[in-house]
mmCIF file of C-alpha atoms in Angstrom:
data_model
loop_
_atom_site.group_PDB
_atom_site.id
_atom_site.type_symbol
_atom_site.label_atom_id
_atom_site.label_comp_id
_atom_site.label_asym_id
_atom_site.label_seq_id
_atom_site.Cartn_x
_atom_site.Cartn_y
_atom_site.Cartn_z
ATOM 1 C CA ALA A 1 0.000 0.000 0.000
ATOM 2 C CA GLN A 2 1.059 3.538 -0.601
ATOM 3 C CA SER A 3 2.164 5.975 2.118
ATOM 4 C CA VAL A 4 3.000 9.652 2.444
ATOM 5 C CA THR A 5 5.475 11.438 4.688
ATOM 6 C CA GLN A 6 5.476 15.136 5.379
ATOM 7 C CA PRO A 7 8.691 15.669 7.356
ATOM 8 C CA ASP A 8 7.855 19.148 8.618
ATOM 9 C CA ILE A 9 5.111 19.420 11.228
ATOM 10 C CA HIS A 10 5.227 23.202 11.445
ATOM 11 C CA ILE A 11 6.885 25.874 9.301
ATOM 12 C CA THR A 12 6.993 29.616 9.873
ATOM 13 C CA VAL A 13 7.805 32.021 7.060
ATOM 14 C CA SER A 14 7.762 35.768 6.684
ATOM 15 C CA GLU A 15 5.171 37.351 4.440
ATOM 16 C CA GLY A 16 6.653 37.794 0.984
ATOM 17 C CA ALA A 17 9.223 35.049 1.458
ATOM 18 C CA SER A 18 9.300 31.915 -0.646
ATOM 19 C CA LEU A 19 7.889 28.626 0.598
ATOM 20 C CA GLU A 20 8.611 24.966 0.036
ATOM 21 C CA LEU A 21 6.677 22.215 1.781
ATOM 22 C CA ARG A 22 8.107 18.734 1.512
ATOM 23 C CA CYS A 23 6.275 15.558 0.654
ATOM 24 C CA ASN A 24 7.722 12.088 0.135
ATOM 25 C CA TYR A 25 5.680 9.146 -0.990
ATOM 26 C CA SER A 26 6.110 5.412 -1.100
ATOM 27 C CA TYR A 27 4.502 3.498 -3.936
ATOM 28 C CA GLY A 28 5.854 0.977 -6.371
ATOM 29 C CA ALA A 29 4.189 2.232 -9.496
ATOM 30 C CA THR A 30 3.404 5.688 -10.820
ATOM 31 C CA PRO A 31 1.438 7.464 -8.116
ATOM 32 C CA TYR A 32 -1.275 10.046 -8.395
ATOM 33 C CA LEU A 33 -0.353 12.916 -6.099
ATOM 34 C CA PHE A 34 -2.334 15.735 -4.560
ATOM 35 C CA TRP A 35 -1.877 18.745 -2.331
ATOM 36 C CA TYR A 36 -4.793 19.942 -0.216
ATOM 37 C CA VAL A 37 -5.042 22.984 2.053
ATOM 38 C CA GLN A 38 -7.182 23.225 5.169
ATOM 39 C CA SER A 39 -7.818 26.657 6.637
ATOM 40 C CA PRO A 40 -9.001 26.907 10.244
ATOM 41 C CA GLY A 41 -12.615 25.844 10.501
ATOM 42 C CA GLN A 42 -12.759 24.883 6.834
ATOM 43 C CA GLY A 43 -12.766 21.686 4.865
ATOM 44 C CA LEU A 44 -9.912 20.547 2.644
ATOM 45 C CA GLN A 45 -9.497 22.320 -0.673
ATOM 46 C CA LEU A 46 -7.548 20.870 -3.590
ATOM 47 C CA LEU A 47 -4.545 23.015 -4.574
ATOM 48 C CA LEU A 48 -3.173 20.864 -7.382
ATOM 49 C CA LYS A 49 -2.723 17.308 -8.566
ATOM 50 C CA TYR A 50 -0.291 15.275 -10.636
ATOM 51 C CA PHE A 51 -1.263 12.327 -12.785
ATOM 52 C CA SER A 52 1.284 12.208 -15.593
ATOM 53 C CA GLY A 53 3.091 14.390 -18.108
ATOM 54 C CA ASP A 54 4.828 17.596 -17.141
ATOM 55 C CA THR A 55 6.410 17.098 -13.738
ATOM 56 C CA LEU A 56 5.888 20.731 -12.770
ATOM 57 C CA VAL A 57 2.244 21.259 -11.898
ATOM 58 C CA GLN A 58 0.545 24.622 -11.465
ATOM 59 C CA GLY A 59 -2.279 25.007 -9.000
ATOM 60 C CA ILE A 60 -4.560 27.594 -7.531
ATOM 61 C CA LYS A 61 -3.520 30.527 -5.347
ATOM 62 C CA GLY A 62 -0.100 30.730 -7.006
ATOM 63 C CA PHE A 63 1.120 27.325 -5.816
ATOM 64 C CA GLU A 64 3.100 24.847 -7.848
ATOM 65 C CA ALA A 65 4.547 21.418 -7.158
ATOM 66 C CA GLU A 66 7.246 19.348 -8.792
ATOM 67 C CA PHE A 67 7.151 15.575 -9.094
ATOM 68 C CA LYS A 68 10.590 13.971 -8.817
ATOM 69 C CA ARG A 69 10.438 10.243 -9.303
ATOM 70 C CA SER A 70 14.114 9.716 -8.431
ATOM 71 C CA GLN A 71 13.533 11.286 -5.028
ATOM 72 C CA SER A 72 9.966 10.020 -4.510
ATOM 73 C CA SER A 73 9.009 13.590 -3.774
ATOM 74 C CA PHE A 74 6.229 16.010 -4.631
ATOM 75 C CA ASN A 75 7.187 19.276 -2.961
ATOM 76 C CA LEU A 76 4.869 22.254 -2.909
ATOM 77 C CA ARG A 77 6.234 25.729 -3.602
ATOM 78 C CA LYS A 78 5.128 29.310 -3.688
ATOM 79 C CA PRO A 79 7.437 32.203 -4.611
ATOM 80 C CA SER A 80 5.871 34.794 -2.305
ATOM 81 C CA VAL A 81 3.739 33.869 0.668
ATOM 82 C CA HIS A 82 0.733 35.933 1.734
ATOM 83 C CA TRP A 83 -0.660 36.068 5.255
ATOM 84 C CA SER A 84 -3.808 34.352 3.996
ATOM 85 C CA ASP A 85 -1.733 31.261 3.143
ATOM 86 C CA ALA A 86 -1.485 30.381 6.835
ATOM 87 C CA ALA A 87 -3.180 26.981 7.034
ATOM 88 C CA GLU A 88 -2.584 23.247 7.244
ATOM 89 C CA TYR A 89 -1.269 21.604 4.083
ATOM 90 C CA PHE A 90 -1.766 17.937 3.286
ATOM 91 C CA CYS A 91 -0.048 15.858 0.660
ATOM 92 C CA ALA A 92 -1.973 12.802 -0.505
ATOM 93 C CA VAL A 93 -1.366 9.859 -2.792
ATOM 94 C CA TYR A 94 -3.678 7.527 -4.671
ATOM 95 C CA GLY A 95 -2.294 4.175 -5.684
ATOM 96 C CA ASN A 96 -3.992 0.837 -5.349
ATOM 97 C CA THR A 97 -6.028 1.889 -2.303
ATOM 98 C CA PRO A 98 -8.153 4.947 -1.605
ATOM 99 C CA LEU A 99 -6.587 8.326 -1.065
ATOM 100 C CA VAL A 100 -3.922 8.297 1.679
ATOM 101 C CA PHE A 101 -2.996 11.569 3.358
ATOM 102 C CA GLY A 102 0.167 12.683 5.082
ATOM 103 C CA LYS A 103 -0.059 14.076 8.596
ATOM 104 C CA GLY A 104 0.098 17.623 7.342
ATOM 105 C CA THR A 105 2.343 20.661 7.692
ATOM 106 C CA ARG A 106 1.070 23.685 9.528
ATOM 107 C CA LEU A 107 2.187 26.945 7.929
ATOM 108 C CA SER A 108 2.417 30.124 9.980
ATOM 109 C CA VAL A 109 3.057 33.463 8.295
ATOM 110 C CA ILE A 110 4.605 36.354 10.185
ATOM 111 C CA ALA A 111 4.799 39.998 9.203
ATOM 112 C CA ASP B 1 -22.740 28.581 -2.678
ATOM 113 C CA ALA B 2 -21.819 25.906 -0.155
ATOM 114 C CA MET B 3 -21.360 22.621 -2.003
ATOM 115 C CA VAL B 4 -20.741 20.148 0.810
ATOM 116 C CA ILE B 5 -22.515 20.984 4.033
ATOM 117 C CA GLN B 6 -21.987 19.300 7.354
ATOM 118 C CA ASN B 7 -24.234 19.611 10.368
ATOM 119 C CA PRO B 8 -23.677 20.251 13.105
ATOM 120 C CA ARG B 9 -20.240 21.884 13.018
ATOM 121 C CA TYR B 10 -19.679 20.980 16.645
ATOM 122 C CA GLN B 11 -21.246 18.024 18.427
ATOM 123 C CA VAL B 12 -20.905 17.039 22.047
ATOM 124 C CA THR B 13 -22.085 13.634 23.170
ATOM 125 C CA GLN B 14 -21.742 11.438 26.196
ATOM 126 C CA PHE B 15 -19.742 8.255 26.401
ATOM 127 C CA GLY B 16 -21.878 5.486 24.929
ATOM 128 C CA LYS B 17 -24.698 7.730 23.706
ATOM 129 C CA PRO B 18 -25.437 7.242 19.991
ATOM 130 C CA VAL B 19 -24.757 10.219 17.769
ATOM 131 C CA THR B 20 -25.474 11.011 14.116
ATOM 132 C CA LEU B 21 -23.547 13.397 11.928
ATOM 133 C CA SER B 22 -25.037 14.754 8.740
ATOM 134 C CA CYS B 23 -23.621 15.608 5.336
ATOM 135 C CA SER B 24 -25.414 17.028 2.322
ATOM 136 C CA GLN B 25 -24.190 18.051 -1.112
ATOM 137 C CA THR B 26 -25.452 20.214 -3.935
ATOM 138 C CA LEU B 27 -22.998 18.831 -6.516
ATOM 139 C CA ASN B 28 -25.070 15.792 -7.469
ATOM 140 C CA HIS B 29 -21.955 13.668 -7.106
ATOM 141 C CA ASN B 30 -22.158 9.891 -7.157
ATOM 142 C CA VAL B 31 -19.683 9.272 -4.366
ATOM 143 C CA MET B 32 -19.769 10.414 -0.761
ATOM 144 C CA TYR B 33 -16.950 9.715 1.709
ATOM 145 C CA TRP B 34 -16.534 9.902 5.443
ATOM 146 C CA TYR B 35 -13.116 10.565 6.965
ATOM 147 C CA GLN B 36 -11.999 10.678 10.565
ATOM 148 C CA GLN B 37 -9.284 13.192 11.426
ATOM 149 C CA LYS B 38 -7.825 13.081 14.917
ATOM 150 C CA SER B 39 -5.754 15.922 16.295
ATOM 151 C CA SER B 40 -2.460 16.375 14.441
ATOM 152 C CA GLN B 41 -3.153 13.325 12.298
ATOM 153 C CA ALA B 42 -3.998 12.714 8.684
ATOM 154 C CA PRO B 43 -7.595 12.238 7.590
ATOM 155 C CA LYS B 44 -8.412 8.540 7.566
ATOM 156 C CA LEU B 45 -11.068 7.105 5.277
ATOM 157 C CA LEU B 46 -13.826 5.247 7.133
ATOM 158 C CA PHE B 47 -16.093 4.296 4.227
ATOM 159 C CA HIS B 48 -17.685 5.604 1.084
ATOM 160 C CA TYR B 49 -20.853 5.223 -0.951
ATOM 161 C CA TYR B 50 -20.842 4.939 -4.706
ATOM 162 C CA ASP B 51 -24.471 5.679 -5.381
ATOM 163 C CA LYS B 52 -26.151 3.160 -3.094
ATOM 164 C CA ASP B 53 -23.211 0.787 -2.899
ATOM 165 C CA PHE B 54 -21.523 0.913 0.482
ATOM 166 C CA ASN B 55 -17.763 0.351 0.721
ATOM 167 C CA ASN B 56 -16.311 -0.108 4.167
ATOM 168 C CA GLU B 57 -12.595 0.187 4.880
ATOM 169 C CA ALA B 58 -11.229 -2.990 6.422
ATOM 170 C CA ASP B 59 -10.097 -1.344 9.642
ATOM 171 C CA THR B 60 -13.195 0.768 10.281
ATOM 172 C CA PRO B 61 -14.693 -0.285 13.635
ATOM 173 C CA ASP B 62 -18.178 -1.809 13.659
ATOM 174 C CA ASN B 63 -19.201 1.033 15.951
ATOM 175 C CA PHE B 64 -19.316 3.262 12.863
ATOM 176 C CA GLN B 65 -22.204 2.948 10.443
ATOM 177 C CA SER B 66 -23.422 5.023 7.541
ATOM 178 C CA ARG B 67 -26.643 5.652 5.659
ATOM 179 C CA ARG B 68 -27.293 7.295 2.340
ATOM 180 C CA PRO B 69 -31.045 7.716 1.836
ATOM 181 C CA ASN B 70 -30.645 9.675 -1.403
ATOM 182 C CA THR B 71 -27.984 11.269 -3.614
ATOM 183 C CA SER B 72 -27.792 14.454 -1.592
ATOM 184 C CA PHE B 73 -27.526 13.159 1.953
ATOM 185 C CA CYS B 74 -25.218 10.860 3.852
ATOM 186 C CA PHE B 75 -25.157 10.177 7.584
ATOM 187 C CA LEU B 76 -22.496 8.877 9.914
ATOM 188 C CA ASP B 77 -23.831 6.988 12.921
ATOM 189 C CA ILE B 78 -21.635 6.211 15.892
ATOM 190 C CA ARG B 79 -23.514 3.632 17.901
ATOM 191 C CA SER B 80 -21.607 3.833 21.182
ATOM 192 C CA PRO B 81 -19.046 6.614 21.128
ATOM 193 C CA GLY B 82 -15.913 6.131 23.143
ATOM 194 C CA LEU B 83 -13.397 8.724 24.241
ATOM 195 C CA GLY B 84 -11.167 7.607 21.379
ATOM 196 C CA ASP B 85 -13.786 8.613 18.848
ATOM 197 C CA ALA B 86 -13.380 12.294 19.588
ATOM 198 C CA ALA B 87 -12.193 13.753 16.304
ATOM 199 C CA MET B 88 -13.040 15.906 13.332
ATOM 200 C CA TYR B 89 -15.276 14.049 10.881
ATOM 201 C CA LEU B 90 -14.974 15.138 7.287
ATOM 202 C CA CYS B 91 -17.437 14.434 4.523
ATOM 203 C CA ALA B 92 -16.306 14.576 0.905
ATOM 204 C CA THR B 93 -17.831 13.951 -2.504
ATOM 205 C CA SER B 94 -16.617 13.116 -5.977
ATOM 206 C CA ARG B 95 -18.244 12.256 -9.269
ATOM 207 C CA ALA B 96 -16.670 8.820 -9.364
ATOM 208 C CA PRO B 97 -14.618 6.682 -6.977
ATOM 209 C CA ASP B 98 -11.476 6.845 -9.089
ATOM 210 C CA THR B 99 -9.912 9.749 -7.311
ATOM 211 C CA TYR B 100 -7.040 10.005 -9.731
ATOM 212 C CA THR B 101 -9.475 11.402 -12.240
ATOM 213 C CA ASP B 102 -11.924 13.197 -9.990
ATOM 214 C CA THR B 103 -11.339 15.763 -7.301
ATOM 215 C CA GLN B 104 -12.796 15.189 -3.872
ATOM 216 C CA TYR B 105 -14.732 18.156 -2.480
ATOM 217 C CA PHE B 106 -14.697 18.411 1.282
ATOM 218 C CA GLY B 107 -17.137 19.854 3.743
ATOM 219 C CA PRO B 108 -15.991 21.964 6.715
ATOM 220 C CA GLY B 109 -16.160 19.029 9.094
ATOM 221 C CA THR B 110 -17.934 18.243 12.351
ATOM 222 C CA ARG B 111 -15.847 18.305 15.483
ATOM 223 C CA LEU B 112 -17.073 15.612 17.861
ATOM 224 C CA THR B 113 -16.401 15.794 21.571
ATOM 225 C CA VAL B 114 -17.110 12.784 23.783
ATOM 226 C CA LEU B 115 -17.563 13.433 27.499
#
């Protein structure tokens, strides 16, 4: 079965700084990868997803993610963080079982 | 404009007292999912309905049941809640169960407290 690891539990960045959230997956075949964001009191919202093709995926809210098969990674990036980006971010993978989520990374944004 | 609605947002119940959580959707999606998310943990799939077909995850306790009376509504019943069942319960929908092709849309969740 597939699994997902998000090594960083909590990250703090300054507003306007760049951001990279790490995600590593374990799956024998080509995975289907997702990033979701959960704002306080809200449900999960899909930011972007990777199925195949171009390994650099663009999503909503200015986020992008790059699939690197050699590193089993699907890191999420944003060039300039806004205060409204403060939230919990979940990486998820679909393989031969239903969607499996990582434990999440909480992003704090400071002025 | 809410697409996946969960009621109530906060639910308090007593140890062993049955509780029902509600989810409704305006997307007319075929699939409805229930996830359990404990504090600082990943959402964990409990079960899902594809139309009227119920699909239970192998490790979902028997204490958790679900009903889907029509396309729009799905209920999560916890027959005898224990302290370990305190969590956020997330409902999600998709057009089809193959999530690599279809996005799951999540509701805001119901936070369950067990006293």
